[in-house]
Amino acid sequence: TVNATLETTQLRQLDQQHHLHPFTDFRDYAANGGRIVSRAEHIYIYDSDGNKIQDAMSGLWCCSLGYSQDGIKKAVADQLMELPFYNNFFKCSNQPAVELATRLCEMTPANFNKVFFTNSGSEANDTQIKFVHRYYELLGKPSKRLIISRKNAYHGSTIAAASLGGMSAMHEQTQGLDYIRHIEQPYWYELGGDMSPDEFGLWAANELAKKIDELGEDNVAAFIAEPIQGAGGVIVPPDTYWPAVQKILDERDILFISDEVICGFGRTGNLFGFQTYDTKPDLITFAKAVTNGYMPLGGSLVSDKVADVLLGHGGEFAHGLTYSGHPASCAAGLATMDVLENTPILESSSNELAPYFSQALESLVDHPVVGQVRSKGLVAAVELVKDKGSRERLAPESAGAVYTRDRAIENGLMVRQTGDAMIMSPPFVTSTEEVDALLSKLTSALDKTAAFYNVK
Ligand code: PMP
């Protein structure tokens, strides 16, 4: 294999010459290159230079059960031997896809009984748009086309998903779809001003009501949101936010899409984020941890309310992907659900590990450069500031958080930076000793940051 035969320096050179990386400055990468990750075990990744790095991000929020789930690996290998591929077009199906669809419907509330499979979260959200539009077309309400999303949301990277998302840097490079509107996000630390978190949560929820009224309920098809914005910086909303949003949705005829790509499958302490916040989605987007990140898989779960209309009218749904319901991906999904449902991992991670982790991070609030710590279950952010009172940032363009992240990685801790926040979503199989190690590596990175920016 390439890994076995090519020296690291040569691999790096070829990577710089031929490989365009996602969300990367191409010119910078071609000049400076990156890290070749060669193997992973438990919660550690190993690079070709021999570094061992503790992964506090579960890969890209997906390897929630760590890297050593042999049952998932074996299920994929066995499936490849039995039926490596067949499509689900033209009245065909396969056993793993059928079983996973059934299993996901059993795991979700009773009103969810249908699944459409994709390869990714982005494609799943594209699919949701088509479902929502077809639903109202079939109901004879074609004017209901607008979809409301939130600033600083992340819903994926295809043109439709990037339009749904509220990332300004992505909008600058992608001409957004004209039927998507964005409202303010529930980011109290950044936007709350003099309001208490609870007051601000109500204010942010009311932005949805205001937007629906402004656009006209007859023109609005759906609201899409992550229970907790992940890539936007782990924005844990104030407690008042979701109940107020749900009330607004209850009073209006629009569909609610809960994007569970990060929050799904245990991340916030329950199987799904909408259960943590007690909301009632009509459509659920999933991906990532559904296969523990080992195989590409995403999808849309459709409630009876929507499915009854979609199935009730007949006519082909003109949408599908070659790999929709790929047997090996679905086999990975089934084996992942076996671990989540048939072992105590979810219970122990939410009852023991999550409180330990949040307490460990809370101890950082007195650190000179830490402005706020926020977490829910096993997803967290540590927001950095120069001045706690004024919330002034360490440096323009989040350079302070970039500095901290780089020091953390040097210390052997893989964390991510979004804006001025250090964000984390550790694997559920992390031990308390490993949380201690995470804290000490992160603290050392924060100490170096405080020294570098001369904050006392
Ligand atoms: N929705 C959310 C909430 C996400 O976090 C992501 C990915 N980070 C996506 C959608 C897109 O998923 P994918 O990268 O698999 O297309």
XYZ file of N, CA and C in Angstrom, residues 364 367-370 382 384-385 394 399-417 422-424 436-455:
153
model
N -11.897 25.724 34.330
C -11.112 26.683 33.535
C -11.682 28.099 33.563
N -9.442 30.814 34.570
C -8.210 31.053 33.812
C -8.284 32.443 33.168
N -7.148 33.174 33.171
C -7.205 34.564 32.682
C -7.749 34.746 31.259
N -7.560 33.773 30.358
C -8.041 34.005 28.982
C -9.378 33.313 28.688
N -10.002 32.724 29.701
C -11.266 32.024 29.451
C -12.451 32.916 29.829
N -14.911 26.288 24.910
C -14.239 27.164 25.864
C -13.924 28.446 25.088
N -12.550 32.140 24.418
C -11.374 32.881 24.878
C -11.574 34.396 24.758
N -11.069 35.107 25.739
C -11.140 36.570 25.734
C -9.849 37.158 26.304
N -8.950 38.187 22.184
C -7.491 38.227 22.328
C -6.816 38.967 21.189
N -7.232 35.078 15.987
C -5.840 34.596 16.004
C -5.477 33.993 17.362
N -6.089 34.484 18.431
C -5.794 33.960 19.761
C -6.200 32.497 19.901
N -7.389 32.183 19.381
C -7.870 30.798 19.475
C -7.071 29.886 18.545
N -6.672 30.416 17.400
C -5.830 29.627 16.488
C -4.506 29.297 17.182
N -3.982 30.295 17.896
C -2.722 30.103 18.635
C -2.902 28.996 19.689
N -3.988 29.069 20.438
C -4.239 28.056 21.485
C -4.377 26.672 20.870
N -5.147 26.590 19.788
C -5.335 25.288 19.138
C -3.997 24.682 18.727
N -3.149 25.522 18.117
C -1.858 24.997 17.654
C -1.007 24.513 18.826
N -1.070 25.234 19.952
C -0.306 24.794 21.130
C -0.892 23.483 21.660
N -2.227 23.363 21.650
C -2.863 22.128 22.151
C -2.430 20.938 21.300
N -2.420 21.118 19.985
C -2.025 20.004 19.113
C -0.554 19.650 19.354
N 0.280 20.680 19.530
C 1.688 20.406 19.883
C 1.788 19.602 21.177
N 0.849 19.867 22.082
C 0.843 19.134 23.355
C 0.256 17.735 23.226
N -0.188 17.382 22.010
C -0.750 16.034 21.818
C -2.244 15.967 22.057
N -2.942 17.087 21.838
C -4.396 17.107 22.026
C -5.062 17.690 20.776
N -5.878 16.890 20.112
C -6.570 17.376 18.914
C -7.868 18.062 19.325
N -7.871 19.390 19.242
C -9.087 20.168 19.467
C -9.264 21.057 18.246
N -10.425 21.682 18.159
C -10.688 22.523 17.004
C -10.979 23.930 17.480
N -10.786 24.881 16.594
C -11.077 26.275 16.924
C -12.144 26.765 15.976
N -12.551 27.316 21.609
C -11.950 25.995 21.431
C -13.118 25.026 21.573
N -13.305 24.164 20.581
C -14.474 23.283 20.655
C -14.046 21.823 20.741
N -14.870 21.049 21.441
C -14.532 19.648 21.706
C -15.765 18.759 21.657
N -8.696 13.930 32.437
C -7.666 14.669 33.188
C -6.511 15.064 32.255
N -6.108 14.126 31.398
C -5.004 14.413 30.469
C -5.416 15.515 29.491
N -6.660 15.430 29.023
C -7.187 16.468 28.110
C -7.098 17.836 28.786
N -7.567 17.876 30.047
C -7.591 19.149 30.766
C -6.178 19.694 30.944
N -5.241 18.821 31.270
C -3.903 19.349 31.532
C -3.232 19.832 30.241
N -3.481 19.139 29.124
C -2.917 19.591 27.845
C -3.565 20.915 27.402
N -4.875 21.012 27.628
C -5.571 22.241 27.241
C -5.138 23.406 28.135
N -5.006 23.137 29.429
C -4.591 24.192 30.357
C -3.207 24.721 29.978
N -2.319 23.803 29.640
C -0.969 24.232 29.245
C -1.034 25.112 27.991
N -1.907 24.751 27.040
C -2.058 25.584 25.832
C -2.623 26.962 26.198
N -3.558 26.998 27.149
C -4.142 28.277 27.580
C -3.091 29.125 28.304
N -2.258 28.469 29.124
C -1.184 29.194 29.823
C -0.248 29.854 28.810
N 0.107 29.101 27.780
C 1.008 29.654 26.750
C 0.340 30.825 26.033
N -0.972 30.705 25.817
C -1.700 31.788 25.149
C -1.700 33.040 26.025
N -1.967 32.845 27.320
C -1.988 33.990 28.248
C -0.625 34.675 28.258
N 0.440 33.862 28.248
C 1.788 34.448 28.257
C 2.053 35.190 26.954
N 1.661 34.584 25.837
C 1.929 35.172 24.516
C 1.206 36.513 24.355
N -0.053 36.581 24.843
C -0.827 37.819 24.698
C -0.746 38.702 25.940
N 0.117 38.280 26.867
C 0.369 39.075 28.070
C -0.919 39.391 28.839
N -1.718 38.360 29.056
C -2.960 38.524 29.841
C -2.709 37.904 31.212
